[in-house]
CSV table of C-alpha atoms in Angstrom, one decimal:
chain,number,residue,atom,x,y,z
J,1,MET,CA,48.6,46.3,5.7
J,2,TRP,CA,48.4,42.5,5.7
J,3,ARG,CA,51.2,40.3,4.5
J,4,ILE,CA,51.4,36.7,3.3
J,5,SER,CA,54.2,34.7,4.7
J,6,ARG,CA,56.7,33.2,2.4
J,7,PRO,CA,56.1,29.6,3.6
J,8,ARG,CA,52.4,30.1,2.8
J,9,VAL,CA,53.2,31.5,-0.7
J,10,ARG,CA,55.5,28.5,-1.3
J,11,ARG,CA,52.8,26.1,-0.2
J,12,TRP,CA,50.3,27.7,-2.5
J,13,LEU,CA,52.7,27.6,-5.4
J,14,LEU,CA,53.4,24.0,-4.8
J,15,VAL,CA,49.7,23.1,-4.7
J,16,TYR,CA,49.1,25.2,-7.8
J,17,LEU,CA,51.9,23.4,-9.7
J,18,LEU,CA,50.6,20.0,-8.4
J,19,ALA,CA,47.1,20.8,-9.7
J,20,LEU,CA,48.5,22.1,-13.0
J,21,GLY,CA,50.5,18.9,-13.5
J,22,LEU,CA,47.5,16.7,-12.7
J,23,VAL,CA,45.5,18.5,-15.5
J,24,ALA,CA,48.0,19.5,-18.2
J,25,GLY,CA,49.5,16.1,-19.0
J,26,PRO,CA,46.3,14.0,-19.5
J,27,ALA,CA,44.5,16.9,-21.1
J,28,TYR,CA,47.2,17.3,-23.7
J,29,THR,CA,46.2,14.0,-25.3
J,30,MET,CA,42.6,15.3,-25.5
J,31,TYR,CA,43.8,18.5,-27.0
J,32,VAL,CA,45.9,16.8,-29.7
J,33,HIS,CA,43.7,13.9,-30.7
J,34,TYR,CA,40.1,14.9,-30.2
J,35,ASP,CA,37.8,14.7,-33.2
J,36,PHE,CA,36.0,18.0,-33.3
J,37,SER,CA,33.3,16.8,-35.7
J,38,HIS,CA,31.8,15.1,-32.6
J,39,SER,CA,31.2,18.2,-30.6
J,40,LEU,CA,29.0,21.2,-31.6
J,41,ASP,CA,30.0,22.9,-28.3
J,42,THR,CA,33.7,23.0,-29.2
J,43,ARG,CA,33.1,24.3,-32.7
J,44,SER,CA,30.8,27.0,-31.3
J,45,TYR,CA,33.4,28.3,-28.8
J,46,LEU,CA,36.1,28.3,-31.5
J,47,LYS,CA,33.8,30.5,-33.6
J,48,ILE,CA,33.2,32.9,-30.7
J,49,ALA,CA,37.0,33.2,-30.1
J,50,ARG,CA,37.3,34.3,-33.7
J,51,GLY,CA,34.6,36.9,-33.2
J,52,GLU,CA,32.0,35.0,-35.2
J,53,PHE,CA,28.7,34.9,-33.4
J,54,ALA,CA,26.3,34.2,-36.3
J,55,GLY,CA,25.2,30.6,-36.4
J,56,VAL,CA,26.3,29.9,-32.8
J,57,SER,CA,23.6,28.4,-30.6
J,58,ILE,CA,22.0,31.0,-28.3
J,59,THR,CA,22.8,28.7,-25.4
J,60,ARG,CA,26.5,29.3,-25.9
J,61,ARG,CA,26.6,32.6,-27.7
J,62,TYR,CA,27.2,34.9,-24.7
J,63,ARG,CA,29.9,33.0,-22.9
J,64,VAL,CA,32.7,35.1,-24.2
J,65,LEU,CA,35.3,35.3,-21.4
J,66,VAL,CA,37.2,32.1,-21.9
J,67,PRO,CA,37.1,32.4,-25.7
J,68,LEU,CA,38.4,35.9,-25.5
J,69,ALA,CA,41.2,34.9,-23.2
J,70,ALA,CA,42.0,32.0,-25.5
J,71,ALA,CA,42.1,34.3,-28.5
J,72,THR,CA,44.4,36.7,-26.6
J,73,VAL,CA,46.8,33.8,-25.8
J,74,ALA,CA,46.6,32.4,-29.3
J,75,TRP,CA,47.8,35.6,-31.0
J,76,PRO,CA,51.4,35.4,-29.9
J,77,LEU,CA,51.3,31.6,-30.5
J,78,GLU,CA,50.3,32.3,-34.1
J,79,GLN,CA,53.6,34.2,-34.5
J,80,VAL,CA,55.5,31.2,-33.2
J,81,TYR,CA,53.6,28.8,-35.4
J,82,ALA,CA,54.3,31.0,-38.4
J,83,ARG,CA,58.0,30.5,-37.9
J,84,LEU,CA,58.1,26.8,-36.8
J,85,TRP,CA,55.0,25.3,-38.5
J,86,PRO,CA,53.9,27.6,-41.2
J,87,GLN,CA,51.3,25.1,-42.4
J,88,ARG,CA,49.6,25.3,-39.0
J,89,ALA,CA,49.7,29.0,-38.4
J,90,ALA,CA,46.6,29.7,-40.5
J,91,SER,CA,44.7,26.7,-39.0
J,92,GLU,CA,42.8,26.3,-35.7
J,93,TRP,CA,45.9,24.9,-33.9
J,94,PRO,CA,47.0,28.2,-32.2
J,95,LEU,CA,43.4,28.8,-31.0
J,96,ARG,CA,43.0,25.3,-29.7
J,97,LEU,CA,46.3,25.6,-27.9
J,98,GLY,CA,45.1,28.9,-26.4
J,99,PHE,CA,42.0,27.2,-25.0
J,100,TYR,CA,44.1,24.4,-23.7
J,101,LEU,CA,46.4,26.8,-21.8
J,102,VAL,CA,43.7,29.0,-20.4
J,103,ASN,CA,41.6,26.0,-19.2
J,104,CYS,CA,44.6,24.3,-17.6
J,105,LEU,CA,45.5,27.5,-15.7
J,106,LEU,CA,41.9,27.9,-14.6
J,107,LEU,CA,41.5,24.4,-13.4
J,108,ALA,CA,44.8,24.6,-11.5
J,109,GLY,CA,43.3,27.7,-9.8
J,110,VAL,CA,40.3,25.6,-8.9
J,111,GLY,CA,42.6,23.0,-7.3
J,112,LEU,CA,44.3,25.7,-5.2
J,113,VAL,CA,40.9,27.1,-4.1
J,114,LEU,CA,39.7,23.6,-3.2
J,115,TYR,CA,42.9,23.0,-1.2
J,116,GLN,CA,42.4,26.2,0.8
J,117,THR,CA,38.7,25.4,1.4
J,118,SER,CA,39.5,21.9,2.6
J,119,CYS,CA,42.1,23.2,5.1
J,120,LEU,CA,39.5,25.8,6.4
J,121,TYR,CA,37.1,22.9,7.0
J,122,GLY,CA,39.8,21.2,9.2
J,123,ALA,CA,41.5,18.8,6.8
J,124,THR,CA,45.2,18.2,7.1
J,125,PRO,CA,47.3,19.7,4.3
J,126,ALA,CA,48.1,16.2,3.0
J,127,ALA,CA,44.4,15.2,2.9
J,128,ALA,CA,43.5,18.5,1.3
J,129,ALA,CA,46.1,17.8,-1.4
J,130,LEU,CA,44.7,14.3,-2.0
J,131,GLY,CA,41.2,15.9,-2.3
J,132,VAL,CA,42.6,18.0,-5.1
J,133,VAL,CA,44.0,14.9,-6.7
J,134,ALA,CA,40.6,13.1,-6.5
J,135,VAL,CA,38.9,16.0,-8.3
J,136,LEU,CA,41.4,16.8,-10.9
J,137,THR,CA,42.0,13.3,-12.1
J,138,SER,CA,38.3,13.0,-13.1
J,139,ARG,CA,37.7,12.4,-16.8
J,140,TRP,CA,35.7,15.6,-16.8
J,141,ALA,CA,38.8,17.6,-15.8
J,142,VAL,CA,40.6,16.1,-18.8
J,143,TYR,CA,37.7,16.9,-21.1
J,144,THR,CA,37.3,20.5,-19.7
J,145,ALA,CA,41.0,21.4,-19.9
J,146,GLY,CA,41.8,19.8,-23.2
J,147,LEU,CA,39.0,21.1,-25.4
J,148,PRO,CA,37.7,24.6,-26.4
J,149,LEU,CA,35.1,24.7,-23.7
J,150,VAL,CA,34.1,27.2,-21.0
J,151,ASP,CA,33.3,24.8,-18.1
J,152,SER,CA,36.6,25.6,-16.4
J,153,LEU,CA,35.5,29.1,-15.6
J,154,TYR,CA,32.1,28.0,-14.3
J,155,LEU,CA,33.8,25.4,-12.0
J,156,PHE,CA,36.1,28.2,-10.8
J,157,VAL,CA,33.0,30.2,-10.0
J,158,PHE,CA,31.5,27.4,-7.9
J,159,ALA,CA,34.9,26.9,-6.1
J,160,LEU,CA,35.1,30.6,-5.3
J,161,GLY,CA,31.6,30.7,-4.0
J,162,PHE,CA,32.1,27.7,-1.8
J,163,TYR,CA,35.4,29.1,-0.5
J,164,ALA,CA,33.9,32.5,0.2
J,165,ALA,CA,31.0,31.0,2.2
J,166,ARG,CA,33.5,29.2,4.5
J,167,SER,CA,36.3,31.8,4.7
J,168,GLY,CA,34.2,35.0,4.7
J,169,SER,CA,36.3,36.4,1.9
J,170,ALA,CA,34.5,39.4,0.4
J,171,ALA,CA,36.9,39.5,-2.5
J,172,ALA,CA,36.2,35.8,-3.5
J,173,LEU,CA,32.5,36.3,-3.3
J,174,VAL,CA,32.5,39.5,-5.3
J,175,ALA,CA,34.7,37.8,-8.0
J,176,CYS,CA,32.3,34.9,-8.0
J,177,ILE,CA,29.3,37.2,-8.6
J,178,LEU,CA,31.0,39.3,-11.3
J,179,LEU,CA,32.2,36.2,-13.2
J,180,GLY,CA,29.2,34.0,-12.8
J,181,PRO,CA,26.8,35.4,-15.4
J,182,HIS,CA,29.5,35.5,-18.0
J,183,ALA,CA,30.5,31.9,-17.3
J,184,LYS,CA,27.1,30.4,-17.7
J,185,GLU,CA,23.6,31.7,-17.6
J,186,SER,CA,22.6,29.0,-15.1
J,187,PHE,CA,24.5,31.0,-12.5
J,188,VAL,CA,21.0,32.3,-11.7
J,189,PHE,CA,20.5,29.0,-9.7
J,190,LEU,CA,23.7,29.5,-7.7
J,191,ALA,CA,22.9,33.1,-6.8
J,192,PRO,CA,20.3,32.3,-4.1
J,193,TRP,CA,22.7,29.9,-2.5
J,194,LEU,CA,25.3,32.7,-2.4
J,195,LEU,CA,22.8,35.2,-1.0
J,196,PHE,CA,22.0,32.9,2.0
J,197,TRP,CA,25.4,31.2,2.7
J,198,GLY,CA,27.6,34.0,1.6
J,199,GLN,CA,26.5,36.5,4.1
J,200,ARG,CA,29.5,35.7,6.3
J,201,ALA,CA,31.5,37.4,3.5
J,202,VAL,CA,29.1,40.0,2.2
J,203,GLY,CA,25.7,40.9,3.5
J,204,TRP,CA,22.7,40.0,1.3
J,205,ARG,CA,21.9,43.7,0.5
J,206,ALA,CA,25.5,44.3,-0.7
J,207,GLN,CA,25.4,41.1,-2.6
J,208,LEU,CA,22.2,42.2,-4.4
J,209,GLY,CA,24.0,45.4,-5.3
J,210,TRP,CA,26.9,43.5,-6.8
J,211,MET,CA,24.5,41.2,-8.6
J,212,VAL,CA,22.8,44.2,-10.2
J,213,VAL,CA,26.2,45.4,-11.4
J,214,SER,CA,27.0,41.9,-12.8
J,215,ALA,CA,23.7,41.6,-14.5
J,216,ALA,CA,24.1,45.0,-16.1
J,217,LEU,CA,27.5,44.0,-17.5
J,218,ALA,CA,26.1,40.7,-18.8
J,219,TRP,CA,23.1,42.6,-20.3
J,220,GLY,CA,25.5,44.9,-22.1
J,221,VAL,CA,27.5,42.0,-23.6
J,222,ARG,CA,24.3,40.3,-24.7
J,223,SER,CA,23.0,43.4,-26.3
J,224,TRP,CA,26.2,44.0,-28.2
J,225,ILE,CA,26.2,40.4,-29.5
J,226,ASP,CA,22.5,40.5,-30.3
J,227,ALA,CA,23.0,43.7,-32.3
J,228,ARG,CA,25.7,42.0,-34.3
J,229,VAL,CA,23.6,38.9,-35.2
J,230,GLY,CA,20.2,40.6,-35.3
J,231,ALA,CA,18.7,38.6,-32.4
J,232,THR,CA,16.0,39.7,-30.1
J,233,PRO,CA,15.8,39.4,-26.3
J,234,ALA,CA,12.7,37.2,-26.7
J,235,GLU,CA,14.9,34.5,-28.2
J,236,SER,CA,16.9,34.2,-25.0
J,237,VAL,CA,13.8,33.9,-22.9
J,238,HIS,CA,12.4,31.2,-25.2
J,239,ASN,CA,15.7,29.3,-25.1
J,240,ALA,CA,15.8,29.4,-21.3
J,241,ILE,CA,12.3,28.1,-21.0
J,242,SER,CA,13.0,25.3,-23.6
J,243,HIS,CA,15.5,23.7,-21.1
J,244,MET,CA,12.5,22.6,-19.1
J,245,ASP,CA,12.0,20.0,-21.8
J,246,ASN,CA,15.1,18.2,-20.6
J,247,LEU,CA,13.6,17.3,-17.3
J,248,ALA,CA,11.8,14.1,-18.3
J,249,TYR,CA,14.8,12.9,-20.4
J,250,SER,CA,17.2,13.6,-17.5
J,251,LEU,CA,15.1,11.8,-14.9
J,252,ARG,CA,14.7,8.7,-17.2
J,253,ARG,CA,18.4,8.7,-17.7
J,254,LEU,CA,19.3,9.3,-14.1
J,255,PHE,CA,17.3,6.2,-12.9
J,256,SER,CA,18.8,3.9,-15.6
J,257,VAL,CA,21.8,1.6,-15.4
J,258,LYS,CA,23.6,3.9,-17.9
J,259,GLY,CA,22.8,6.9,-15.8
J,260,SER,CA,24.2,5.3,-12.6
J,261,GLY,CA,27.4,4.6,-14.5
J,262,GLU,CA,27.5,8.2,-15.6
J,263,ILE,CA,27.2,9.5,-12.0
J,264,PHE,CA,29.9,7.1,-10.8
J,265,SER,CA,32.2,8.2,-13.6
J,266,ILE,CA,32.3,11.8,-12.3
J,267,PHE,CA,34.8,11.0,-9.6
J,268,GLY,CA,35.4,7.3,-10.4
J,269,PHE,CA,36.8,5.0,-7.8
J,270,PHE,CA,37.5,8.0,-5.5
J,271,SER,CA,33.8,8.0,-4.8
J,272,LEU,CA,34.3,4.8,-2.8
J,273,ALA,CA,36.0,6.9,-0.1
J,274,LEU,CA,32.5,8.3,0.7
J,275,LEU,CA,31.2,4.7,1.2
J,276,ALA,CA,34.2,3.9,3.4
J,277,GLY,CA,33.5,7.1,5.4
J,278,LEU,CA,30.0,5.9,6.2
J,279,GLN,CA,31.4,2.7,7.8
J,280,GLY,CA,32.0,2.3,11.5
J,281,LYS,CA,30.6,4.1,14.5
J,282,ALA,CA,28.1,7.0,14.3
J,283,ALA,CA,30.6,9.2,16.1
J,284,ASP,CA,33.2,8.4,13.4
J,285,ARG,CA,30.8,9.4,10.7
J,286,GLN,CA,29.8,12.6,12.4
J,287,ARG,CA,33.4,13.8,12.6
J,288,TRP,CA,33.4,14.4,8.8
J,289,VAL,CA,29.7,14.7,8.1
J,290,ARG,CA,28.9,17.4,10.7
J,291,PRO,CA,31.3,20.1,9.4
J,292,LEU,CA,29.8,19.8,5.9
J,293,GLY,CA,26.3,20.6,7.1
J,294,TRP,CA,23.5,22.3,5.1
J,295,PRO,CA,25.7,24.4,2.8
J,296,VAL,CA,26.8,21.2,1.1
J,297,VAL,CA,23.4,19.7,1.1
J,298,THR,CA,21.9,22.8,-0.5
J,299,LEU,CA,24.8,23.1,-3.0
J,300,ALA,CA,24.1,19.5,-4.1
J,301,GLY,CA,20.5,20.7,-4.8
J,302,VAL,CA,21.8,23.5,-6.9
J,303,VAL,CA,24.0,21.1,-8.9
J,304,ALA,CA,21.0,18.7,-9.3
J,305,VAL,CA,19.0,21.5,-10.9
J,306,HIS,CA,21.9,22.0,-13.4
J,307,MET,CA,22.0,18.3,-14.1
J,308,LEU,CA,18.3,17.9,-14.8
J,309,LEU,CA,17.9,21.0,-16.9
J,310,SER,CA,21.1,20.4,-18.9
J,311,GLY,CA,20.5,16.7,-19.7
J,312,ASP,CA,24.2,16.2,-19.4
J,313,LEU,CA,24.2,14.5,-16.0
J,314,ALA,CA,27.9,13.8,-15.4
J,315,ARG,CA,29.3,16.9,-16.9
J,316,MET,CA,27.0,19.1,-14.8
J,317,GLY,CA,27.5,16.8,-11.8
J,318,TYR,CA,31.2,17.7,-11.8
J,319,LEU,CA,30.2,21.1,-10.5
J,320,LEU,CA,29.9,19.4,-7.1
J,321,ALA,CA,33.7,19.1,-7.1
J,322,PRO,CA,34.2,21.7,-4.3
J,323,ALA,CA,32.0,19.8,-1.9
J,324,PHE,CA,33.4,16.4,-2.9
J,325,ALA,CA,37.0,17.5,-2.5
J,326,VAL,CA,36.3,18.8,1.1
J,327,ALA,CA,34.3,15.6,2.0
J,328,PHE,CA,37.1,13.4,0.7
J,329,ALA,CA,39.7,15.4,2.6
J,330,LEU,CA,37.7,15.3,5.8
J,331,ILE,CA,37.2,11.5,5.6
J,332,LEU,CA,41.0,11.0,5.2
J,333,THR,CA,41.6,13.4,8.1
J,334,HIS,CA,39.1,12.1,10.7
J,335,HIS,CA,37.9,8.7,9.9
J,336,PRO,CA,39.7,5.8,11.8
J,337,LEU,CA,39.9,3.8,8.6
J,338,PHE,CA,42.5,6.3,7.3
J,339,ALA,CA,44.3,6.9,10.5
J,340,TRP,CA,47.4,5.3,9.1
J,341,LEU,CA,47.7,8.3,6.7
J,342,SER,CA,48.5,10.6,9.7
J,343,PRO,CA,52.3,10.9,10.3
J,344,GLY,CA,51.6,10.7,14.0
J,345,ASN,CA,50.1,7.2,13.6
J,346,ALA,CA,52.9,5.8,11.6
J,347,PRO,CA,54.5,2.7,13.2
J,348,SER,CA,57.7,3.2,15.1
J,349,GLU,CA,60.7,1.0,14.6
J,350,GLU,CA,59.9,-0.8,17.9
J,351,GLU,CA,56.4,-1.6,16.9
J,352,PRO,CA,55.5,-4.9,15.3
J,353,GLY,CA,55.1,-4.4,11.6
J,354,ALA,CA,57.5,-1.5,11.4
J,355,PRO,CA,59.4,-1.3,8.1
J,356,VAL,CA,62.8,-2.9,8.2
J,357,ARG,CA,65.7,-0.6,7.2
J,358,LEU,CA,68.2,-2.2,4.9
């Protein structure tokens, strides 16, 4: 029977709390002040959380896990609101708060998974923690955590899959497969990546078995919802095909000035670390590029498909967060430009330029 050492548990807890703190504070402002009339997505997920599926776009109708969790959290919150703020108890505030709490907890989980993945790739703990900071201070983390959305679960699925491929964790990969179709239907584009790169954790035959189980569960949920709203399976097929219409729009936007700004906004000025990592000698670049390899290149291809079919370039581009966090951490760990971050390279008191003690 395996055991986890207390120091490791304390480190995980510290990283989780760091990630939670990075997300919860900025996202609170989004939760309180966002104008919901601007977003059909958020209104749709609020309806799903109330068990109202009629009138919800077929694109979002079947993503029930996060709304269900938010509704579960919101029920006791309603009792508190009834005592403290009776005027808000019957409004959407408890449900919005439920989404905020669930999404913050999920994104903090993403941060912990990314920290572990970066360490497995050879990053120092400090660099891995900074990689988490680079990802969770993105404007898309604030947007995802603060609003009634389900992107947090899908990002968690990507993080689990990337971690499983590196660590060989069967539990992480199976969880990824079971959660994926319920997070977003576009999980179908991640599945081939898992089948190939996840074989270290679970063989492809066993993966296919789990995918069949997951697909059956997803089909059961979809059938139940379709029966409630009187929809037919053909509508889902037509809706999936209609996403192909976004390709031309996405390509035009991608190769525009505004599109370039959107892409840069995903990770903001932290993206400049990648440019810094490409400077210097070829050997210095290889120290962080080589460990990433084809798994990251092909994952970027999967994310690109999501971006082009969605039309929401930056929001879908944020799914590359697991690879970005690892690349960022490896640059800080291995590239000479950031050698000063290593405690072993800190100047001693005898060296010129050492800090003067007062």
